[in-house]
mmCIF file of C-alpha atoms in Angstrom:
data_model
loop_
_atom_site.group_PDB
_atom_site.id
_atom_site.type_symbol
_atom_site.label_atom_id
_atom_site.label_comp_id
_atom_site.label_asym_id
_atom_site.label_seq_id
_atom_site.Cartn_x
_atom_site.Cartn_y
_atom_site.Cartn_z
ATOM 1 C CA MET A 31 25.791 36.280 6.854
ATOM 2 C CA GLU A 32 26.048 39.824 8.251
ATOM 3 C CA TYR A 33 26.255 43.130 6.428
ATOM 4 C CA ASN A 34 29.827 44.282 5.815
ATOM 5 C CA VAL A 35 31.779 47.156 4.271
ATOM 6 C CA ILE A 36 30.873 46.064 0.707
ATOM 7 C CA ASP A 37 27.173 46.324 1.558
ATOM 8 C CA ILE A 38 27.777 49.810 2.979
ATOM 9 C CA ILE A 39 29.591 50.863 -0.222
ATOM 10 C CA VAL A 40 26.733 49.468 -2.344
ATOM 11 C CA LEU A 41 24.138 51.271 -0.194
ATOM 12 C CA VAL A 42 26.011 54.592 -0.401
ATOM 13 C CA PHE A 43 26.306 54.178 -4.189
ATOM 14 C CA VAL A 44 22.567 53.485 -4.516
ATOM 15 C CA LEU A 45 21.702 56.527 -2.385
ATOM 16 C CA LEU A 46 24.030 58.784 -4.392
ATOM 17 C CA VAL A 47 22.545 57.687 -7.728
ATOM 18 C CA LEU A 48 19.024 57.941 -6.302
ATOM 19 C CA GLY A 49 19.774 61.478 -5.083
ATOM 20 C CA ASN A 50 21.201 62.390 -8.466
ATOM 21 C CA GLY A 51 18.028 61.107 -10.123
ATOM 22 C CA PHE A 52 15.922 63.160 -7.694
ATOM 23 C CA ARG A 53 17.977 66.260 -8.561
ATOM 24 C CA LYS A 54 17.750 65.765 -12.337
ATOM 25 C CA GLY A 55 14.065 64.855 -12.406
ATOM 26 C CA LEU A 56 12.059 62.414 -14.504
ATOM 27 C CA ILE A 57 12.982 63.433 -18.049
ATOM 28 C CA MET A 58 16.761 63.226 -17.755
ATOM 29 C CA SER A 59 16.620 60.232 -15.381
ATOM 30 C CA LEU A 60 14.373 58.383 -17.811
ATOM 31 C CA PHE A 61 16.715 59.213 -20.678
ATOM 32 C CA ASP A 62 19.599 58.038 -18.490
ATOM 33 C CA LEU A 63 17.956 54.669 -17.838
ATOM 34 C CA VAL A 64 16.907 54.246 -21.461
ATOM 35 C CA GLY A 65 20.501 55.104 -22.386
ATOM 36 C CA LEU A 66 21.776 52.244 -20.223
ATOM 37 C CA ILE A 67 19.377 49.784 -21.845
ATOM 38 C CA ALA A 68 20.138 51.073 -25.355
ATOM 39 C CA SER A 69 23.872 50.874 -24.632
ATOM 40 C CA PHE A 70 23.454 47.254 -23.547
ATOM 41 C CA ILE A 71 21.655 46.423 -26.799
ATOM 42 C CA ILE A 72 24.299 48.220 -28.880
ATOM 43 C CA ALA A 73 27.103 46.462 -26.994
ATOM 44 C CA TRP A 74 25.374 43.108 -27.493
ATOM 45 C CA ASN A 75 25.297 43.623 -31.256
ATOM 46 C CA TYR A 76 28.727 45.203 -31.754
ATOM 47 C CA TYR A 77 31.029 43.979 -28.969
ATOM 48 C CA TYR A 78 32.696 41.670 -31.493
ATOM 49 C CA LEU A 79 34.233 44.728 -33.204
ATOM 50 C CA VAL A 80 36.002 45.651 -29.967
ATOM 51 C CA LYS A 81 36.980 42.021 -29.456
ATOM 52 C CA ASP A 82 38.528 41.826 -32.939
ATOM 53 C CA PHE A 83 40.461 45.036 -32.247
ATOM 54 C CA LEU A 84 41.773 43.748 -28.905
ATOM 55 C CA VAL A 85 42.802 40.429 -30.448
ATOM 56 C CA ASP A 86 44.398 41.859 -33.602
ATOM 57 C CA ARG A 87 45.817 45.209 -32.461
ATOM 58 C CA THR A 88 46.797 44.858 -28.785
ATOM 59 C CA GLY A 89 48.839 42.556 -26.604
ATOM 60 C CA LEU A 90 46.034 42.233 -24.049
ATOM 61 C CA VAL A 91 45.101 38.689 -25.068
ATOM 62 C CA ASP A 92 48.669 37.423 -24.707
ATOM 63 C CA PHE A 93 49.068 39.251 -21.398
ATOM 64 C CA ILE A 94 45.919 37.695 -19.911
ATOM 65 C CA ASN A 95 46.637 34.290 -21.442
ATOM 66 C CA ASN A 96 50.190 34.144 -20.102
ATOM 67 C CA ASN A 97 49.084 35.107 -16.599
ATOM 68 C CA ILE A 98 46.249 32.582 -16.533
ATOM 69 C CA SER A 99 48.414 29.838 -18.058
ATOM 70 C CA SER A 100 51.067 30.449 -15.409
ATOM 71 C CA LYS A 101 48.482 30.297 -12.639
ATOM 72 C CA ILE A 102 46.941 27.075 -13.988
ATOM 73 C CA SER A 103 50.394 25.485 -14.363
ATOM 74 C CA ASP A 104 51.110 26.328 -10.721
ATOM 75 C CA ILE A 105 47.780 24.796 -9.726
ATOM 76 C CA LEU A 106 48.508 21.601 -11.673
ATOM 77 C CA ALA A 107 51.857 21.354 -9.916
ATOM 78 C CA GLU A 108 50.219 21.905 -6.533
ATOM 79 C CA PHE A 109 47.296 19.576 -7.214
ATOM 80 C CA PRO A 110 48.659 16.628 -9.221
ATOM 81 C CA GLY A 111 46.142 14.814 -11.398
ATOM 82 C CA LYS A 112 43.326 16.221 -13.449
ATOM 83 C CA ASP A 113 40.377 15.806 -11.103
ATOM 84 C CA LEU A 114 40.344 19.496 -10.252
ATOM 85 C CA ASP A 115 37.750 21.071 -7.981
ATOM 86 C CA LEU A 116 37.818 24.732 -8.978
ATOM 87 C CA GLY A 117 35.680 25.674 -5.996
ATOM 88 C CA SER A 118 38.364 24.476 -3.581
ATOM 89 C CA ILE A 119 41.112 26.368 -5.451
ATOM 90 C CA PHE A 120 39.567 29.717 -6.401
ATOM 91 C CA ASN A 121 37.851 31.999 -3.920
ATOM 92 C CA GLY A 122 34.819 33.066 -5.926
ATOM 93 C CA PHE A 123 34.186 30.111 -8.244
ATOM 94 C CA GLY A 124 31.639 28.392 -6.016
ATOM 95 C CA LYS A 125 29.391 31.467 -6.003
ATOM 96 C CA LEU A 126 29.415 32.150 -9.735
ATOM 97 C CA PRO A 127 26.027 31.815 -11.450
ATOM 98 C CA PHE A 128 25.392 28.091 -11.924
ATOM 99 C CA ASP A 129 25.536 28.129 -15.733
ATOM 100 C CA MET A 130 28.940 29.841 -15.686
ATOM 101 C CA GLN A 131 30.243 27.186 -13.291
ATOM 102 C CA ARG A 132 28.975 24.543 -15.702
ATOM 103 C CA ILE A 133 30.775 26.183 -18.649
ATOM 104 C CA MET A 134 34.055 26.249 -16.709
ATOM 105 C CA GLU A 135 33.655 22.612 -15.687
ATOM 106 C CA ASP A 136 32.911 21.691 -19.312
ATOM 107 C CA PHE A 137 36.182 23.392 -20.265
ATOM 108 C CA ILE A 138 38.002 21.088 -17.856
ATOM 109 C CA GLN A 139 36.325 17.968 -19.214
ATOM 110 C CA SER A 140 37.006 18.926 -22.842
ATOM 111 C CA SER A 141 40.714 19.432 -22.050
ATOM 112 C CA ILE A 142 41.202 16.451 -19.782
ATOM 113 C CA LYS A 143 42.685 14.252 -22.517
ATOM 114 C CA ASP A 144 45.574 16.663 -23.091
ATOM 115 C CA THR A 145 49.038 16.485 -21.589
ATOM 116 C CA ALA A 146 49.677 18.691 -18.550
ATOM 117 C CA VAL A 147 51.222 21.451 -20.687
ATOM 118 C CA ASP A 148 48.491 21.314 -23.345
ATOM 119 C CA TYR A 149 45.860 21.051 -20.617
ATOM 120 C CA ALA A 150 47.027 24.259 -18.957
ATOM 121 C CA GLN A 151 47.197 26.060 -22.310
ATOM 122 C CA SER A 152 43.784 24.809 -23.428
ATOM 123 C CA MET A 153 42.215 25.923 -20.160
ATOM 124 C CA SER A 154 43.926 29.320 -20.262
ATOM 125 C CA ASP A 155 42.807 29.874 -23.882
ATOM 126 C CA LYS A 156 39.172 29.287 -22.959
ATOM 127 C CA ILE A 157 39.264 31.343 -19.776
ATOM 128 C CA THR A 158 41.089 34.148 -21.610
ATOM 129 C CA ASN A 159 38.290 34.160 -24.178
ATOM 130 C CA ILE A 160 35.740 34.747 -21.403
ATOM 131 C CA PHE A 161 37.850 37.630 -20.053
ATOM 132 C CA ILE A 162 38.151 39.194 -23.527
ATOM 133 C CA ILE A 163 34.419 38.857 -24.248
ATOM 134 C CA ILE A 164 33.492 40.544 -20.962
ATOM 135 C CA ILE A 165 36.092 43.299 -21.470
ATOM 136 C CA SER A 166 34.969 43.842 -25.091
ATOM 137 C CA PHE A 167 31.318 43.973 -24.085
ATOM 138 C CA THR A 168 32.142 46.473 -21.329
ATOM 139 C CA VAL A 169 34.165 48.758 -23.614
ATOM 140 C CA ALA A 170 31.434 48.694 -26.293
ATOM 141 C CA PHE A 171 28.837 49.465 -23.620
ATOM 142 C CA LEU A 172 30.805 52.416 -22.206
ATOM 143 C CA ILE A 173 31.444 53.918 -25.660
ATOM 144 C CA ALA A 174 27.754 53.664 -26.595
ATOM 145 C CA TYR A 175 26.660 55.082 -23.232
ATOM 146 C CA LEU A 176 29.091 58.012 -23.460
ATOM 147 C CA ILE A 177 27.822 58.940 -26.931
ATOM 148 C CA LEU A 178 24.183 58.717 -25.833
ATOM 149 C CA MET A 179 24.850 60.867 -22.745
ATOM 150 C CA ILE A 180 26.529 63.526 -24.907
ATOM 151 C CA VAL A 181 23.431 63.559 -27.117
ATOM 152 C CA ALA A 182 21.207 63.759 -24.008
ATOM 153 C CA GLY A 183 23.202 66.711 -22.687
ATOM 154 C CA VAL A 184 22.870 68.581 -25.975
ATOM 155 C CA LEU A 185 19.111 67.921 -26.108
ATOM 156 C CA ASN A 186 18.718 69.032 -22.502
ATOM 157 C CA ILE A 187 20.385 72.358 -23.316
ATOM 158 C CA MET A 188 18.340 72.836 -26.495
ATOM 159 C CA PHE A 189 14.992 71.970 -24.897
ATOM 160 C CA LYS A 190 15.349 73.164 -21.322
ATOM 161 C CA ALA A 191 12.413 71.881 -19.293
ATOM 162 C CA PRO A 192 10.435 74.121 -16.885
ATOM 163 C CA VAL A 193 11.264 74.127 -13.184
ATOM 164 C CA LEU A 194 10.851 70.575 -11.924
ATOM 165 C CA ASN A 195 8.068 69.927 -9.441
ATOM 166 C CA MET A 196 8.217 67.464 -6.541
ATOM 167 C CA ALA A 197 6.428 64.659 -8.419
ATOM 168 C CA ASN A 198 8.917 64.976 -11.266
ATOM 169 C CA LYS A 199 11.807 64.812 -8.800
ATOM 170 C CA LEU A 200 10.394 61.765 -7.007
ATOM 171 C CA LEU A 201 9.963 59.930 -10.305
ATOM 172 C CA GLY A 202 13.498 60.978 -11.196
ATOM 173 C CA GLY A 203 14.684 59.440 -7.926
ATOM 174 C CA LEU A 204 12.852 56.199 -8.754
ATOM 175 C CA PHE A 205 14.549 55.937 -12.126
ATOM 176 C CA GLY A 206 17.827 56.837 -10.423
ATOM 177 C CA LEU A 207 17.323 53.825 -8.154
ATOM 178 C CA LEU A 208 16.722 51.569 -11.162
ATOM 179 C CA LYS A 209 19.842 52.985 -12.805
ATOM 180 C CA ALA A 210 21.894 52.202 -9.684
ATOM 181 C CA VAL A 211 20.715 48.580 -9.749
ATOM 182 C CA VAL A 212 21.587 48.224 -13.441
ATOM 183 C CA LEU A 213 25.046 49.733 -12.871
ATOM 184 C CA LEU A 214 25.716 47.365 -9.959
ATOM 185 C CA TYR A 215 24.843 44.356 -12.134
ATOM 186 C CA ILE A 216 27.274 45.689 -14.750
ATOM 187 C CA VAL A 217 30.089 46.284 -12.230
ATOM 188 C CA PHE A 218 29.739 42.821 -10.699
ATOM 189 C CA ALA A 219 29.580 41.233 -14.172
ATOM 190 C CA ILE A 220 32.808 42.986 -15.168
ATOM 191 C CA ALA A 221 34.494 41.929 -11.930
ATOM 192 C CA SER A 222 33.225 38.330 -12.025
ATOM 193 C CA PRO A 223 36.258 36.735 -13.766
ATOM 194 C CA PHE A 224 38.635 38.402 -11.313
ATOM 195 C CA ILE A 225 36.514 37.453 -8.298
ATOM 196 C CA ALA A 226 36.036 33.884 -9.527
ATOM 197 C CA MET A 227 39.765 33.356 -10.158
ATOM 198 C CA SER A 228 40.984 35.031 -6.963
ATOM 199 C CA GLU A 229 42.988 33.061 -4.433
ATOM 200 C CA LYS A 230 41.475 31.819 -1.188
ATOM 201 C CA GLU A 231 43.673 34.210 0.816
ATOM 202 C CA ASN A 232 42.405 37.309 -1.029
ATOM 203 C CA MET A 233 40.721 39.349 1.712
ATOM 204 C CA PHE A 234 39.058 41.832 -0.652
ATOM 205 C CA THR A 235 37.197 39.203 -2.685
ATOM 206 C CA THR A 236 36.367 37.331 0.529
ATOM 207 C CA GLU A 237 34.735 40.533 1.781
ATOM 208 C CA ILE A 238 32.759 40.762 -1.471
ATOM 209 C CA LEU A 239 31.653 37.127 -1.355
ATOM 210 C CA GLU A 240 30.537 37.398 2.276
ATOM 211 C CA SER A 241 28.422 40.488 1.603
ATOM 212 C CA LYS A 242 24.656 40.430 1.245
ATOM 213 C CA SER A 243 25.057 42.350 -2.013
ATOM 214 C CA SER A 244 26.938 39.478 -3.668
ATOM 215 C CA GLU A 245 23.879 37.242 -3.276
ATOM 216 C CA VAL A 246 21.999 39.506 -5.680
ATOM 217 C CA PHE A 247 24.610 41.046 -7.949
ATOM 218 C CA TYR A 248 27.216 38.233 -8.168
ATOM 219 C CA GLU A 249 25.602 34.866 -7.455
ATOM 220 C CA ASN A 250 22.487 35.754 -9.469
ATOM 221 C CA ASN A 251 23.912 38.286 -11.910
ATOM 222 C CA LEU A 252 21.284 38.862 -14.606
ATOM 223 C CA ILE A 253 23.831 39.995 -17.203
ATOM 224 C CA LEU A 254 26.037 36.916 -16.780
ATOM 225 C CA ASN A 255 22.977 34.675 -16.823
ATOM 226 C CA TYR A 256 21.790 36.328 -20.042
ATOM 227 C CA LEU A 257 25.190 36.078 -21.767
ATOM 228 C CA THR A 258 25.488 32.451 -20.668
ATOM 229 C CA TYR A 259 21.951 31.661 -21.855
ATOM 230 C CA LYS A 260 22.756 33.175 -25.261
ATOM 231 C CA GLY A 261 25.939 31.082 -25.464
ATOM 232 C CA VAL A 262 28.234 34.113 -25.741
ATOM 233 C CA LEU A 263 30.581 33.005 -22.943
ATOM 234 C CA ALA A 264 30.872 29.494 -24.367
ATOM 235 C CA GLU A 265 32.251 30.618 -27.735
#
């Protein structure tokens, strides 16, 4: 596996965030990283509020469900019978974290007794739920992070630190690097349902899956592994 354009994009992103951390110094970079972790914890505890809003107040669930149901119905028509190998149908399924693959396969087994129509609907309901959980978690995370960054900006103005020395900047760069890694895990976690369900002919997701970066941030995504371990994605 060679480095490709996705790896270059990831590297440029890491360097930009690292440089930003170097510029801001230790204090703000540390607050930035702590803000990411705190936002994750807040999102973990309150994502269900966003999920309830999306389910009750928007048409997003129906939109996703209808699209997935249509795709699964097409697959059932193309691959008669219920012994489906998702890895041979979807581009990114085979490289999902193992526990997520197991959840998806369990969905198939739990629906296998249904008629073709019910089978497609049952599968789409469960996959839609995974989409909604990930979207809800992401929205809750972004809201919490935005609020914390506003607070950080206000504090930075109120308590302006002295001119930053080189050691402070280097430590800021280090925390900027850690922030970049955390953000990449988040981005790949958000994109995982779309990558996993993409068609074999999709060149963009193929480029992602063939990148060195996907080995770390997609195949072994710490956020997806954590959510799977906690049973959130199997609700």
